[in-house]
XYZ file of C-alpha atoms in Angstrom:
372
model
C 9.044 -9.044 -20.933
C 5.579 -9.227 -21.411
C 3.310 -6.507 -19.304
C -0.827 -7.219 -17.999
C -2.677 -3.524 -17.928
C -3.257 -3.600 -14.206
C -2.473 -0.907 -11.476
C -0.796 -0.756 -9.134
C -0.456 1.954 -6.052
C 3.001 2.136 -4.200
C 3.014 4.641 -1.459
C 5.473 7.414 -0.822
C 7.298 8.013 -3.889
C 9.955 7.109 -5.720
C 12.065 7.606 -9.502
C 13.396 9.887 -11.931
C 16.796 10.688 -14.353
C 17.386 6.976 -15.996
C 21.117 6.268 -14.591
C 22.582 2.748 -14.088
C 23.550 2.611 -10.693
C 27.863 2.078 -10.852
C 28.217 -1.223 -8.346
C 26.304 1.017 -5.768
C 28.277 1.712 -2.708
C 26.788 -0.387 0.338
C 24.395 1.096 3.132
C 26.190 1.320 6.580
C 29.382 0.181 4.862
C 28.369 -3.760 4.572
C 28.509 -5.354 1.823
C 26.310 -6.740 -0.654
C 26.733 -10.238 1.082
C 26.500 -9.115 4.728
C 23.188 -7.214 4.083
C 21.953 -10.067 2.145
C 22.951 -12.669 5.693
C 21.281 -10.047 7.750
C 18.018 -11.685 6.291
C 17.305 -15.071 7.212
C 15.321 -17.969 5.941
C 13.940 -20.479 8.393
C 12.566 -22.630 5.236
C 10.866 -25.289 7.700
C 8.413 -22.446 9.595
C 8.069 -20.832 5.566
C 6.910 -24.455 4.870
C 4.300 -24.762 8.008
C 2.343 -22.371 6.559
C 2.369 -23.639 3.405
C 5.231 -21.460 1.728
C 8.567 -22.491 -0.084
C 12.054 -20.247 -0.348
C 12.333 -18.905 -4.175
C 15.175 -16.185 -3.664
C 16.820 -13.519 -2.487
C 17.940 -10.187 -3.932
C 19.355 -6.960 -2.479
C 18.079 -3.641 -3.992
C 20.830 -0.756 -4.463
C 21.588 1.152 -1.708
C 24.347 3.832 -1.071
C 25.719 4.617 2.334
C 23.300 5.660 4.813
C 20.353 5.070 2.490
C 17.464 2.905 3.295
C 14.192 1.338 1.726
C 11.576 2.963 1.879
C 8.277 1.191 0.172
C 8.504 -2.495 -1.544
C 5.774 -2.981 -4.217
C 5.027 -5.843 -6.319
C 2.235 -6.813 -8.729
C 2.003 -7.894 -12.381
C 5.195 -8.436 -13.671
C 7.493 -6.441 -11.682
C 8.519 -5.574 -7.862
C 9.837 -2.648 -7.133
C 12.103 -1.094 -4.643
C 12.215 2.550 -3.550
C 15.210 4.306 -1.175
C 15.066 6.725 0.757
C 16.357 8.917 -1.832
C 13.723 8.040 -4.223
C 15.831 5.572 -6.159
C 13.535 3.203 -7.886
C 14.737 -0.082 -8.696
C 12.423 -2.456 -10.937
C 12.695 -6.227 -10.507
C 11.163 -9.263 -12.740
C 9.245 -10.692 -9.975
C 9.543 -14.129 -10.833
C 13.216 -14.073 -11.062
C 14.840 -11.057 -8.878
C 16.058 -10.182 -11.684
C 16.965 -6.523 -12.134
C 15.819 -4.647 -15.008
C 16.273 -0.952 -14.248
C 16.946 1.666 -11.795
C 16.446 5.241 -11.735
C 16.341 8.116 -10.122
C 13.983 11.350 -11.366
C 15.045 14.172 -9.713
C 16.939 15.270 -6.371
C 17.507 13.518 -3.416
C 15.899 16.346 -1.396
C 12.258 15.659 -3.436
C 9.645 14.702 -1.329
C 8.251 11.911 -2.980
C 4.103 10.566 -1.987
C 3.606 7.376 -4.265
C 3.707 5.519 -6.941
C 1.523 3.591 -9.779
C 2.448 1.331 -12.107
C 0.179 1.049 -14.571
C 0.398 -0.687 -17.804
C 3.079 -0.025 -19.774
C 3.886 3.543 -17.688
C 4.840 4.060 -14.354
C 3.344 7.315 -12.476
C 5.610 8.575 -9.848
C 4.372 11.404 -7.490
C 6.591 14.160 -5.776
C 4.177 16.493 -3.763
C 5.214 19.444 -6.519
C 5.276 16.662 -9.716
C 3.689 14.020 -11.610
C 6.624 11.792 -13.179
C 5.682 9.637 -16.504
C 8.083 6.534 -16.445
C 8.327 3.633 -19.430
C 8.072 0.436 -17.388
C 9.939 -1.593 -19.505
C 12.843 0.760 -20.048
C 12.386 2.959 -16.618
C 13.315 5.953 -18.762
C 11.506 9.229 -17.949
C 8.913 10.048 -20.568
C 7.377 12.962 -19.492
C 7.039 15.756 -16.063
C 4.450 17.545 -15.140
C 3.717 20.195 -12.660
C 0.631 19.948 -9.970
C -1.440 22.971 -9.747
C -0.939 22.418 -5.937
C 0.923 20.558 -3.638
C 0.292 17.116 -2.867
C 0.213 14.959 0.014
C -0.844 11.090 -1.265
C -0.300 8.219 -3.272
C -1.580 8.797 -6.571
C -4.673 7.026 -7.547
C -4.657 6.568 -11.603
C -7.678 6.370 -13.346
C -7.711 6.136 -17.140
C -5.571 9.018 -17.832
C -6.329 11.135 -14.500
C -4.497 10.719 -11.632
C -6.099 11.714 -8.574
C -4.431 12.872 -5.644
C -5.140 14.764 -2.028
C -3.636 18.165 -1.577
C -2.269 19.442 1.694
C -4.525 22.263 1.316
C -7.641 20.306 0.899
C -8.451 20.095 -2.101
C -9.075 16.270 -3.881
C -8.775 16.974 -7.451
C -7.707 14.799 -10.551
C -4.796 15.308 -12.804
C -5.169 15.198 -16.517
C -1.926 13.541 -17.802
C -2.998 14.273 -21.403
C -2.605 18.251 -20.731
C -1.006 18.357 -18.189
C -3.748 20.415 -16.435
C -6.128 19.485 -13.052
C -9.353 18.328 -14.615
C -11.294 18.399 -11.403
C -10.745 19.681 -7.806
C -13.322 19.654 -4.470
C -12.180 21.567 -1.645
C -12.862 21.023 2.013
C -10.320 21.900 4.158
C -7.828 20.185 6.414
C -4.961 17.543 4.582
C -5.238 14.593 3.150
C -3.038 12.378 4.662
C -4.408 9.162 3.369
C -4.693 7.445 0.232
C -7.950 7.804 -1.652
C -9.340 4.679 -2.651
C -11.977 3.481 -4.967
C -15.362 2.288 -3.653
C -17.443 0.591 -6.631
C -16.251 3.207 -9.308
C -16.409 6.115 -6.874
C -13.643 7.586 -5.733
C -13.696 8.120 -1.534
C -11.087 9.854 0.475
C -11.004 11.311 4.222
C -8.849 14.566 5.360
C -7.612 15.061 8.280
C -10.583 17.024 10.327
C -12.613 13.716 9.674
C -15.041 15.305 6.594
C -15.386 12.067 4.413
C -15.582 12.873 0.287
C -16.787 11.174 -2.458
C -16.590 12.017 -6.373
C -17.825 10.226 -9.268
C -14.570 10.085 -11.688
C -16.749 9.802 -15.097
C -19.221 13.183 -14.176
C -16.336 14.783 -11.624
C -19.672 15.519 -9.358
C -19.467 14.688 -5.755
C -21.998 11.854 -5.165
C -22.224 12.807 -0.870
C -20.024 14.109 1.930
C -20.048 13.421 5.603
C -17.960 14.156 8.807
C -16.730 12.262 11.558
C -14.823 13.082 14.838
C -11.437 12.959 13.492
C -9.192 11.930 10.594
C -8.171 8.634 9.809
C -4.796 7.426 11.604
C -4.375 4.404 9.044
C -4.700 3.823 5.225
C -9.034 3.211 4.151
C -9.740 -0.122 3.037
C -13.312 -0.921 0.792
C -14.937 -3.832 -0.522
C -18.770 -4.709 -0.784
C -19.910 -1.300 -1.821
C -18.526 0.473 1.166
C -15.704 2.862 2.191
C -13.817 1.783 5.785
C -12.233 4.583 7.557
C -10.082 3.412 10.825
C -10.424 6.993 12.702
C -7.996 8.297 15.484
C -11.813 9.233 17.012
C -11.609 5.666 18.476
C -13.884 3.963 15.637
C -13.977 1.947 12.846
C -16.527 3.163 10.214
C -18.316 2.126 7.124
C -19.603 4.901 4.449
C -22.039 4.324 1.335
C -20.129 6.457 -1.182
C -23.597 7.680 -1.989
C -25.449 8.150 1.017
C -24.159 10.642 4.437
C -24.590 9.067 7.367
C -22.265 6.193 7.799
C -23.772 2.650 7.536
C -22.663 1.471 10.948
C -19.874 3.101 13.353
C -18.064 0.214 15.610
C -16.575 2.038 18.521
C -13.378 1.531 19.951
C -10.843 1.944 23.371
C -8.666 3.425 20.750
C -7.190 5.038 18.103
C -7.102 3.196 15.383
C -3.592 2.722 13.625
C -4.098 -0.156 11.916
C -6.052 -0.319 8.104
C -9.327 -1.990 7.731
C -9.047 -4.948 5.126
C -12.536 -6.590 3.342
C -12.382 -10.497 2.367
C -15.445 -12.117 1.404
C -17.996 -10.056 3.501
C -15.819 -9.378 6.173
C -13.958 -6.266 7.357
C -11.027 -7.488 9.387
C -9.312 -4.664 11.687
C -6.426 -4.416 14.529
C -7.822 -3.161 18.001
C -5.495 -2.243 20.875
C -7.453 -4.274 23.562
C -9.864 -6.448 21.407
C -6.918 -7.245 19.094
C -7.709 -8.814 15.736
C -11.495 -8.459 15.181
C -13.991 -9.687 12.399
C -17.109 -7.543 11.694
C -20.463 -8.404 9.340
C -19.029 -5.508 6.282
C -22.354 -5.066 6.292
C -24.130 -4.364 9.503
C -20.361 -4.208 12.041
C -21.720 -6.489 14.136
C -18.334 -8.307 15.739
C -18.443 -12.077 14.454
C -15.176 -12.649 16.706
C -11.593 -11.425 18.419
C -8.446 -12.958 19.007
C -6.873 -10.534 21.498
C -3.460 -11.877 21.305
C -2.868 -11.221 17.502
C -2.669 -7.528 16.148
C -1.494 -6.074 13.178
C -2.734 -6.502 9.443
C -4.093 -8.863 7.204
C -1.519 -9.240 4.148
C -3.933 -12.077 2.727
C -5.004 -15.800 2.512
C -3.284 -18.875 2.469
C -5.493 -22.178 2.049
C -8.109 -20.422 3.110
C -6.823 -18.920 6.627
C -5.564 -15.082 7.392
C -2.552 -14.232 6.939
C -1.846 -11.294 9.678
C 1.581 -9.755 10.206
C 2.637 -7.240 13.227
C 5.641 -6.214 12.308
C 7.549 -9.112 14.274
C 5.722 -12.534 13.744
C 3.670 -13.772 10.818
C 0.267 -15.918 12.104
C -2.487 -18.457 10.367
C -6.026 -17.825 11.176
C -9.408 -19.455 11.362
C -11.407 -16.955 9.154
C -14.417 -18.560 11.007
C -13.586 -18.339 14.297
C -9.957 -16.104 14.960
C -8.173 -19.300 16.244
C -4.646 -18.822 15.664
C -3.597 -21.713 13.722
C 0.093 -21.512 13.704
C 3.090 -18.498 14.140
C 6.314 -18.170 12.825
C 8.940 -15.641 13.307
C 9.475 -13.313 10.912
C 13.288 -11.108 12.051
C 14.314 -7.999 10.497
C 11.903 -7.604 8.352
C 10.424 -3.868 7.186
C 7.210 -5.010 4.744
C 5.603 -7.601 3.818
C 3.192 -8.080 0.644
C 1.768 -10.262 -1.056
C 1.746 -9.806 -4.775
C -2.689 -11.276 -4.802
C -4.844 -11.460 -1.580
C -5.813 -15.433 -1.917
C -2.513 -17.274 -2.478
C -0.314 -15.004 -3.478
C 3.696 -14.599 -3.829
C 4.978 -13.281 -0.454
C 7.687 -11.346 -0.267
C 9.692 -9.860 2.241
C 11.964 -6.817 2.653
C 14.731 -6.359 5.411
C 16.016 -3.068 6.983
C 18.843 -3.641 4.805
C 16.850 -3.186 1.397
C 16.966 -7.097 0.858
C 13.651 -8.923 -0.528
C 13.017 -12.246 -0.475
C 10.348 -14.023 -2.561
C 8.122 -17.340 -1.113
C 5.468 -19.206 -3.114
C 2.678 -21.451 -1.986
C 3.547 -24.923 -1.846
C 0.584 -27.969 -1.726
């Protein structure tokens, strides 16, 4: 199967020992075909918004296991339990192609990345080097300190946040942390990349920024409080959704923040930038459009929450854990709603048209593509 170079970032971890898993034994005692039922498909509301039913495939779980993370892009999707079991599927075709599991079930694993021809599991001890192709383990290496995020790869560095602190970079070709920059608190959220700089937020609120190439910070800044949701960026800035009731927006080089939009909440939803918009989930204003730019509100629509997964035809796609909905990107109308039942995540394998696919409680996915 042929493999693009892209990366990919799958959050709280996953893989190890290559094993094939023996006709796994089934979560809750149901079987493969009850779990798969427990997922339905109401193909004419898929079709409203413009989607059509591809398939359906159910990931391996043992008794009392559960999914944990669902993560798709490039060629494969891939499934993690709660035991950090990582199962690798040919997107197009549910197809599985390997599962694996690198180490004990008790490993507390913070993300994945998938990038190229490797797969980069994180434990919060361990970096795990995984063939994608084969899912056998290629190489372990040892953190000089624990971990608490996704890993972010770049080139051959991965760069994580420590739960002492410290955001420092990995050097998979020692095996040795090439950089580090204290300041306190956790990390508790991913750190993201914000035109080539890398930005991340601990948990006190102080706001970070490194240059990967020179390892140098480029500025630093505090807020009130940490972020209670993942940072989004696009358009040159950093968005941090802040439990100190605000939505912000940082210029990875300068300290103050660019604008602050203030909130009756904390936020628990993540920021998400489309085409000079930042689009964010407010308890009372519900789902709100700002100028990226300046923050100034362009409009709400108070009765949908929850995140934008991406764009269909041009409208949102939001999801709330319940109910997926079509918006006006112009004007927040809500276009058209359709149930979405026992579902856990959602994703969308690119942000304008993508594949959507959808995984149950039961560790069942479902693929839909866009149909004219």
């Amino acid at each position: 199967m042929s493999r693009t170079r892209i990366l990919i970032v799958l959050a709280p971890a996953l893989v190890l020992l290559p094993f094939l898993s023996p006709g796994c034994s089934k979560p809750k005692g149901l079987s493969t075909e009850q779990r798969v039922e427990l997922l339905p498909v109401e193909n004419a509301a898929w079709r409203r918004i413009g989607y059509r039913y591809n398939w359906k495939v159910a990931s391996p779980l043992a008794v009392d296991q559960s999914p944990v993370r669902t993560v798709v892009q490039g060629d494969l999707l891939i499934t993690q339990s709660s035991v950090g079991s990582v199962t690798a599927f040919d997107k197009s075709t549910g197809e599985q192609i390997w599962n694996n599991n690198v180490s004990n079930p008790l490993t507390k694993y913070t993300g994945i990345a998938v990038d190229g021809e490797r797969v980069i599991i994180s434990s919060e001890a361990d970096v795990f080097i995984v063939d994608a192709e084969t899912g056998f383990l290629t190489d372990r290496q040892s953190y000089e300190r624990l971990v608490n995020t996704p890993p972010l790869v770049q080139g051959n560095v991965v760069v994580v946040g420590s739960n002492g602190g410290e955001l420092f970079g990995h050097f998979l070709a020692t095996g040795f942390k090439a950089w580090g920059h204290g300041i306190g608190g956790v990390f508790v959220q991913n750190p993201v990349l914000v035109d080539g700089i890398i930005g991340a937020v601990n948990d006190r609120g102080r706001v970070i920024f490194v240059d990967p190439v020179t390892f140098r910070q480029t500025s630093q800044s505090e807020i009130f409080d940490g972020p209670g949701a993942p940072l989004g960026s696009g358009g040159g800035l950093l968005f941090v959704p802040s439990l100190d009731y605000s939505l912000y927006a940082f210029n990875p080089r300068e300290r103050a923040p660019v604008w602050r939009h203030r909130t009756q909440d904390a936020l628990r939803d993540p920021p998400v930038f489309y085409s000079g918009v930042v689009y964010c989930s407010f308890r009372e204003a519900g789902m709100t459009a700002l100028d990226a730019a300046t923050g100034d509100v362009l409009w709400e629509s108070p009765a949908v929450r929850g995140r934008v997964i991406g764009v269909r035809s041009g409208r949102l796609m939001v999801w709330d854990g319940r109910e997926l909905s079509l918006l006006d990107p112009q004007r927040g109308v809500v276009i058209d709603t359709i149930g979405v039942p026992n579902v856990l995540y959602i994703d969308a394998d690119q942000f304008e048209d993508g594949n959507i696919y959808i995984t149950s409680n039961e560790g069942v996915v479902a693929r839909f593509s866009p149909q004219n």
